[in-house]
Amino acid sequence: DAGVTQSPTHLIKTRGQQVTLRCSPKSGHDTVSWYQQALGQGPQFIFQYYEEEERQRGNFPDRFSGHQFPNYSSELNVNALLLGDSALYLCASSQLAGGLTDTQYFGPGTRLTVL
Amino acid sequence: AQSVTQLGSHVSVSEGALVLLRCNYSSSVPPYLFWYVQYPNQGLQLLLKYTSAATLVKGINGFEAEFKKSETSFHLTKPSAHMSDAAEYFCAVSEADTGRRALTFGSGTRLQVQP
């Protein structure tokens, strides 16, 4: 059973560019959450998608946007990149039907470097 | 609003010694609490979770944690450290009963295990 997969593994961009990161959830999961983990810090919640809609959002600017597809996979888009956007971006999937106690399973992350 | 404080960004123990990683939380609603482990260049793996059942929670790899409401704590312990336990450990909280599933993480504790 494949776990959560993310692509690409690493990415280098320059300031002002746009980037798209991709996530495929664990089999049977219908909810995808995105987190940003800066170096030496804990992950910070960006947003969560369920039924192709953004259900909850953290304290991130509108430059961060997302999408969920009918097959439950998801994309994270970041526009007008800043140096401070350099981080490990983690995708987590869960099953809404599992209730509030459902576990979030994390992918290996995409390391984004902004120069 | 919720937050997590992990006391000690670095903890070093000898192989075979007790592991104690501290986590205190703040939440305006009953919390669900989690411990995740992150190995270098990997995503997060769930060690254990508290979801309002038993206050003493047993997880994988011999770890356990005790929920103490009066102390707002959820410390992680393991009786005997193994070299393979060296990693970064994150405590996280989410809101029970509100449907808001975003995880709020602490800043992490790096565990070193000396031979």
GROMACS .gro file of N, CA and C in nm, chain A residues 8-115:
model
  324
    8PRO      N    1   0.785   1.766  -0.673
    8PRO     CA    2   0.914   1.698  -0.677
    8PRO      C    3   0.974   1.684  -0.538
    9THR      N    4   1.090   1.621  -0.530
    9THR     CA    5   1.159   1.605  -0.402
    9THR      C    6   1.227   1.736  -0.362
   10HIS      N    7   1.293   1.797  -0.459
   10HIS     CA    8   1.362   1.923  -0.438
   10HIS      C    9   1.327   2.018  -0.552
   11LEU      N   10   1.335   2.146  -0.521
   11LEU     CA   11   1.301   2.248  -0.620
   11LEU      C   12   1.378   2.376  -0.586
   12ILE      N   13   1.435   2.437  -0.688
   12ILE     CA   14   1.503   2.565  -0.669
   12ILE      C   15   1.437   2.668  -0.758
   13LYS      N   16   1.397   2.780  -0.699
   13LYS     CA   17   1.331   2.888  -0.772
   13LYS      C   18   1.397   3.020  -0.735
   14THR      N   19   1.368   3.123  -0.812
   14THR     CA   20   1.416   3.257  -0.778
   14THR      C   21   1.301   3.344  -0.730
   15ARG      N   22   1.335   3.450  -0.660
   15ARG     CA   23   1.233   3.540  -0.608
   15ARG      C   24   1.140   3.589  -0.719
   16GLY      N   25   1.011   3.595  -0.687
   16GLY     CA   26   0.913   3.644  -0.782
   16GLY      C   27   0.850   3.535  -0.868
   17GLN      N   28   0.915   3.418  -0.873
   17GLN     CA   29   0.859   3.311  -0.955
   17GLN      C   30   0.741   3.245  -0.884
   18GLN      N   31   0.677   3.155  -0.955
   18GLN     CA   32   0.564   3.079  -0.904
   18GLN      C   33   0.604   2.930  -0.900
   19VAL      N   34   0.546   2.856  -0.806
   19VAL     CA   35   0.580   2.715  -0.794
   19VAL      C   36   0.454   2.634  -0.765
   20THR      N   37   0.453   2.510  -0.815
   20THR     CA   38   0.344   2.417  -0.788
   20THR      C   39   0.400   2.288  -0.732
   21LEU      N   40   0.350   2.247  -0.619
   21LEU     CA   41   0.389   2.123  -0.555
   21LEU      C   42   0.271   2.027  -0.557
   22ARG      N   43   0.301   1.897  -0.568
   22ARG     CA   44   0.196   1.798  -0.585
   22ARG      C   45   0.198   1.692  -0.475
   23CYS      N   46   0.079   1.640  -0.447
   23CYS     CA   47   0.065   1.541  -0.339
   23CYS      C   48  -0.041   1.438  -0.379
   24SER      N   49  -0.008   1.312  -0.359
   24SER     CA   50  -0.106   1.205  -0.375
   24SER      C   51  -0.130   1.142  -0.239
   25PRO      N   52  -0.255   1.137  -0.194
   25PRO     CA   53  -0.281   1.086  -0.059
   25PRO      C   54  -0.268   0.935  -0.051
   26LYS      N   55  -0.263   0.889   0.071
   26LYS     CA   56  -0.262   0.745   0.099
   26LYS      C   57  -0.394   0.685   0.047
   27SER      N   58  -0.386   0.561  -0.001
   27SER     CA   59  -0.504   0.494  -0.055
   27SER      C   60  -0.617   0.493   0.048
   28GLY      N   61  -0.735   0.533   0.004
   28GLY     CA   62  -0.852   0.534   0.093
   28GLY      C   63  -0.872   0.665   0.166
   29HIS      N   64  -0.779   0.757   0.154
   29HIS     CA   65  -0.791   0.887   0.222
   29HIS      C   66  -0.853   0.990   0.129
   30ASP      N   67  -0.931   1.083   0.189
   30ASP     CA   68  -1.003   1.181   0.110
   30ASP      C   69  -0.971   1.324   0.147
   31THR      N   70  -0.887   1.344   0.245
   31THR     CA   71  -0.856   1.477   0.295
   31THR      C   72  -0.706   1.501   0.288
   32VAL      N   73  -0.669   1.618   0.238
   32VAL     CA   74  -0.528   1.653   0.225
   32VAL      C   75  -0.501   1.785   0.297
   33SER      N   76  -0.396   1.786   0.378
   33SER     CA   77  -0.352   1.907   0.447
   33SER      C   78  -0.209   1.939   0.404
   34TRP      N   79  -0.177   2.068   0.401
   34TRP     CA   80  -0.042   2.112   0.366
   34TRP      C   81   0.019   2.186   0.483
   35TYR      N   82   0.148   2.163   0.505
   35TYR     CA   83   0.222   2.228   0.613
   35TYR      C   84   0.354   2.281   0.558
   36GLN      N   85   0.400   2.392   0.616
   36GLN     CA   86   0.531   2.449   0.583
   36GLN      C   87   0.623   2.428   0.703
   37GLN      N   88   0.740   2.372   0.681
   37GLN     CA   89   0.835   2.352   0.789
   37GLN      C   90   0.965   2.426   0.755
   38ALA      N   91   0.985   2.541   0.816
   38ALA     CA   92   1.110   2.614   0.800
   38ALA      C   93   1.221   2.542   0.877
   39LEU      N   94   1.343   2.570   0.838
   39LEU     CA   95   1.458   2.501   0.898
   39LEU      C   96   1.462   2.522   1.049
   40GLY      N   97   1.469   2.413   1.123
   40GLY     CA   98   1.480   2.421   1.267
   40GLY      C   99   1.351   2.450   1.340
   41GLN      N  100   1.239   2.446   1.269
   41GLN     CA  101   1.110   2.474   1.332
   41GLN      C  102   1.012   2.359   1.312
   42GLY      N  103   0.903   2.366   1.383
   42GLY     CA  104   0.797   2.269   1.364
   42GLY      C  105   0.711   2.307   1.244
   43PRO      N  106   0.640   2.211   1.188
   43PRO     CA  107   0.552   2.241   1.074
   43PRO      C  108   0.442   2.339   1.112
   44GLN      N  109   0.404   2.424   1.015
   44GLN     CA  110   0.294   2.518   1.033
   44GLN      C  111   0.186   2.488   0.931
   45PHE      N  112   0.063   2.484   0.976
   45PHE     CA  113  -0.052   2.449   0.893
   45PHE      C  114  -0.080   2.559   0.791
   46ILE      N  115  -0.092   2.517   0.664
   46ILE     CA  116  -0.125   2.614   0.558
   46ILE      C  117  -0.275   2.607   0.529
   47PHE      N  118  -0.323   2.492   0.483
   47PHE     CA  119  -0.466   2.472   0.459
   47PHE      C  120  -0.497   2.325   0.442
   48GLN      N  121  -0.629   2.297   0.441
   48GLN     CA  122  -0.677   2.160   0.428
   48GLN      C  123  -0.788   2.155   0.323
   49TYR      N  124  -0.785   2.048   0.242
   49TYR     CA  125  -0.884   2.030   0.137
   49TYR      C  126  -0.963   1.901   0.157
   50TYR      N  127  -1.092   1.912   0.136
   50TYR     CA  128  -1.182   1.797   0.140
   50TYR      C  129  -1.294   1.824   0.039
   51GLU      N  130  -1.329   1.721  -0.037
   51GLU     CA  131  -1.432   1.736  -0.141
   51GLU      C  132  -1.402   1.855  -0.231
   52GLU      N  133  -1.276   1.868  -0.266
   52GLU     CA  134  -1.229   1.969  -0.362
   52GLU      C  135  -1.248   2.112  -0.313
   53GLU      N  136  -1.271   2.130  -0.184
   53GLU     CA  137  -1.287   2.264  -0.130
   53GLU      C  138  -1.189   2.286  -0.014
   54GLU      N  139  -1.145   2.410  -0.001
   54GLU     CA  140  -1.063   2.447   0.113
   54GLU      C  141  -1.151   2.455   0.237
   55ARG      N  142  -1.124   2.373   0.335
   55ARG     CA  143  -1.210   2.363   0.454
   55ARG      C  144  -1.155   2.441   0.572
   56GLN      N  145  -1.026   2.456   0.578
   56GLN     CA  146  -0.965   2.526   0.690
   56GLN      C  147  -0.834   2.586   0.640
   57ARG      N  148  -0.801   2.706   0.693
   57ARG     CA  149  -0.681   2.774   0.646
   57ARG      C  150  -0.603   2.829   0.765
   58GLY      N  151  -0.473   2.819   0.757
   58GLY     CA  152  -0.387   2.877   0.859
   58GLY      C  153  -0.355   3.021   0.826
   59ASN      N  154  -0.259   3.077   0.897
   59ASN     CA  155  -0.224   3.217   0.883
   59ASN      C  156  -0.120   3.236   0.773
   60PHE      N  157  -0.161   3.212   0.651
   60PHE     CA  158  -0.073   3.229   0.534
   60PHE      C  159  -0.140   3.325   0.435
   61PRO      N  160  -0.058   3.405   0.365
   61PRO     CA  161  -0.115   3.503   0.270
   61PRO      C  162  -0.179   3.434   0.150
   62ASP      N  163  -0.252   3.516   0.074
   62ASP     CA  164  -0.323   3.465  -0.043
   62ASP      C  165  -0.229   3.417  -0.153
   63ARG      N  166  -0.101   3.447  -0.141
   63ARG     CA  167  -0.005   3.395  -0.239
   63ARG      C  168  -0.002   3.242  -0.237
   64PHE      N  169  -0.046   3.187  -0.126
   64PHE     CA  170  -0.054   3.041  -0.111
   64PHE      C  171  -0.195   2.997  -0.148
   65SER      N  172  -0.205   2.913  -0.247
   65SER     CA  173  -0.335   2.863  -0.288
   65SER      C  174  -0.324   2.715  -0.318
   66GLY      N  175  -0.438   2.650  -0.325
   66GLY     CA  176  -0.434   2.506  -0.347
   66GLY      C  177  -0.549   2.458  -0.431
   67HIS      N  178  -0.545   2.329  -0.453
   67HIS     CA  179  -0.651   2.266  -0.532
   67HIS      C  180  -0.654   2.119  -0.495
   68GLN      N  181  -0.775   2.063  -0.496
   68GLN     CA  182  -0.788   1.918  -0.481
   68GLN      C  183  -0.865   1.865  -0.600
   69PHE      N  184  -0.819   1.756  -0.652
   69PHE     CA  185  -0.879   1.696  -0.771
   69PHE      C  186  -0.976   1.584  -0.731
   70PRO      N  187  -1.062   1.542  -0.827
   70PRO     CA  188  -1.160   1.437  -0.795
   70PRO      C  189  -1.097   1.308  -0.743
   71ASN      N  190  -0.971   1.280  -0.779
   71ASN     CA  191  -0.906   1.158  -0.729
   71ASN      C  192  -0.839   1.181  -0.594
   72TYR      N  193  -0.868   1.295  -0.531
   72TYR     CA  194  -0.821   1.336  -0.397
   72TYR      C  195  -0.678   1.389  -0.395
   73SER      N  196  -0.605   1.381  -0.505
   73SER     CA  197  -0.472   1.439  -0.507
   73SER      C  198  -0.483   1.590  -0.496
   74SER      N  199  -0.371   1.654  -0.465
   74SER     CA  200  -0.378   1.797  -0.436
   74SER      C  201  -0.253   1.868  -0.488
   75GLU      N  202  -0.269   1.996  -0.514
   75GLU     CA  203  -0.157   2.084  -0.550
   75GLU      C  204  -0.152   2.201  -0.454
   76LEU      N  205  -0.030   2.245  -0.428
   76LEU     CA  206  -0.006   2.368  -0.353
   76LEU      C  207   0.065   2.463  -0.448
   77ASN      N  208   0.010   2.582  -0.466
   77ASN     CA  209   0.069   2.684  -0.550
   77ASN      C  210   0.115   2.802  -0.465
   78VAL      N  211   0.234   2.850  -0.495
   78VAL     CA  212   0.283   2.970  -0.426
   78VAL      C  213   0.326   3.069  -0.534
   79ASN      N  214   0.267   3.188  -0.531
   79ASN     CA  215   0.300   3.294  -0.626
   79ASN      C  216   0.397   3.394  -0.566
   80ALA      N  217   0.465   3.468  -0.654
   80ALA     CA  218   0.553   3.577  -0.610
   80ALA      C  219   0.642   3.532  -0.496
   81LEU      N  220   0.722   3.431  -0.522
   81LEU     CA  221   0.804   3.370  -0.418
   81LEU      C  222   0.896   3.470  -0.349
   82LEU      N  223   0.908   3.454  -0.218
   82LEU     CA  224   0.999   3.533  -0.134
   82LEU      C  225   1.106   3.440  -0.078
   83LEU      N  226   1.219   3.502  -0.039
   83LEU     CA  227   1.325   3.421   0.020
   83LEU      C  228   1.273   3.342   0.140
   84GLY      N  229   1.181   3.401   0.216
   84GLY     CA  230   1.126   3.339   0.334
   84GLY      C  231   1.036   3.219   0.308
   85ASP      N  232   1.006   3.196   0.179
   85ASP     CA  233   0.924   3.079   0.146
   85ASP      C  234   1.008   2.952   0.138
   86SER      N  235   1.139   2.966   0.148
   86SER     CA  236   1.227   2.849   0.148
   86SER      C  237   1.195   2.763   0.269
   87ALA      N  238   1.162   2.638   0.244
   87ALA     CA  239   1.117   2.550   0.352
   87ALA      C  240   1.093   2.410   0.297
   88LEU      N  241   1.064   2.318   0.388
   88LEU     CA  242   1.016   2.184   0.352
   88LEU      C  243   0.864   2.190   0.355
   89TYR      N  244   0.801   2.155   0.245
   89TYR     CA  245   0.656   2.157   0.238
   89TYR      C  246   0.604   2.014   0.251
   90LEU      N  247   0.525   1.992   0.353
   90LEU     CA  248   0.475   1.859   0.386
   90LEU      C  249   0.328   1.847   0.353
   91CYS      N  250   0.293   1.737   0.295
   91CYS     CA  251   0.154   1.704   0.268
   91CYS      C  252   0.114   1.593   0.363
   92ALA      N  253  -0.007   1.600   0.415
   92ALA     CA  254  -0.058   1.496   0.504
   92ALA      C  255  -0.197   1.456   0.457
   93SER      N  256  -0.225   1.328   0.460
   93SER     CA  257  -0.359   1.285   0.421
   93SER      C  258  -0.428   1.215   0.538
   94SER      N  259  -0.558   1.219   0.536
   94SER     CA  260  -0.639   1.154   0.639
   94SER      C  261  -0.774   1.120   0.580
   95GLN      N  262  -0.853   1.050   0.659
   95GLN     CA  263  -0.985   1.008   0.613
   95GLN      C  264  -1.090   1.076   0.699
   96LEU      N  265  -1.167   1.166   0.639
   96LEU     CA  266  -1.265   1.242   0.715
   96LEU      C  267  -1.363   1.152   0.786
   97ALA      N  268  -1.399   1.042   0.719
   97ALA     CA  269  -1.496   0.951   0.778
   97ALA      C  270  -1.442   0.887   0.904
   98GLY      N  271  -1.312   0.896   0.924
   98GLY     CA  272  -1.251   0.842   1.045
   98GLY      C  273  -1.284   0.922   1.169
   99GLY      N  274  -1.348   1.036   1.147
   99GLY     CA  275  -1.385   1.118   1.262
   99GLY      C  276  -1.275   1.212   1.304
  100LEU      N  277  -1.298   1.282   1.412
  100LEU     CA  278  -1.204   1.384   1.456
  100LEU      C  279  -1.072   1.324   1.503
  101THR      N  280  -1.074   1.194   1.533
  101THR     CA  281  -0.952   1.133   1.582
  101THR      C  282  -0.868   1.075   1.469
  102ASP      N  283  -0.909   1.099   1.345
  102ASP     CA  284  -0.834   1.040   1.234
  102ASP      C  285  -0.691   1.088   1.233
  103THR      N  286  -0.602   0.998   1.196
  103THR     CA  287  -0.460   1.027   1.196
  103THR      C  288  -0.420   1.090   1.065
  104GLN      N  289  -0.334   1.192   1.072
  104GLN     CA  290  -0.277   1.250   0.952
  104GLN      C  291  -0.146   1.180   0.922
  105TYR      N  292  -0.134   1.125   0.801
  105TYR     CA  293  -0.014   1.056   0.755
  105TYR      C  294   0.062   1.151   0.663
  106PHE      N  295   0.191   1.167   0.691
  106PHE     CA  296   0.271   1.265   0.620
  106PHE      C  297   0.354   1.202   0.508
  107GLY      N  298   0.370   1.278   0.403
  107GLY     CA  299   0.461   1.242   0.296
  107GLY      C  300   0.603   1.286   0.330
  108PRO      N  301   0.699   1.256   0.241
  108PRO     CA  302   0.840   1.288   0.268
  108PRO      C  303   0.873   1.436   0.250
  109GLY      N  304   0.783   1.510   0.186
  109GLY     CA  305   0.805   1.654   0.171
  109GLY      C  306   0.872   1.693   0.041
  110THR      N  307   0.856   1.820   0.007
  110THR     CA  308   0.927   1.884  -0.104
  110THR      C  309   1.012   1.996  -0.046
  111ARG      N  310   1.141   1.990  -0.072
  111ARG     CA  311   1.232   2.095  -0.023
  111ARG      C  312   1.238   2.205  -0.127
  112LEU      N  313   1.185   2.324  -0.092
  112LEU     CA  314   1.186   2.439  -0.181
  112LEU      C  315   1.294   2.537  -0.138
  113THR      N  316   1.379   2.574  -0.230
  113THR     CA  317   1.481   2.676  -0.204
  113THR      C  318   1.454   2.793  -0.297
  114VAL      N  319   1.443   2.912  -0.238
  114VAL     CA  320   1.420   3.034  -0.315
  114VAL      C  321   1.546   3.119  -0.309
  115LEU      N  322   1.602   3.149  -0.426
  115LEU     CA  323   1.727   3.227  -0.432
  115LEU      C  324   1.700   3.370  -0.472
   0.00000   0.00000   0.00000
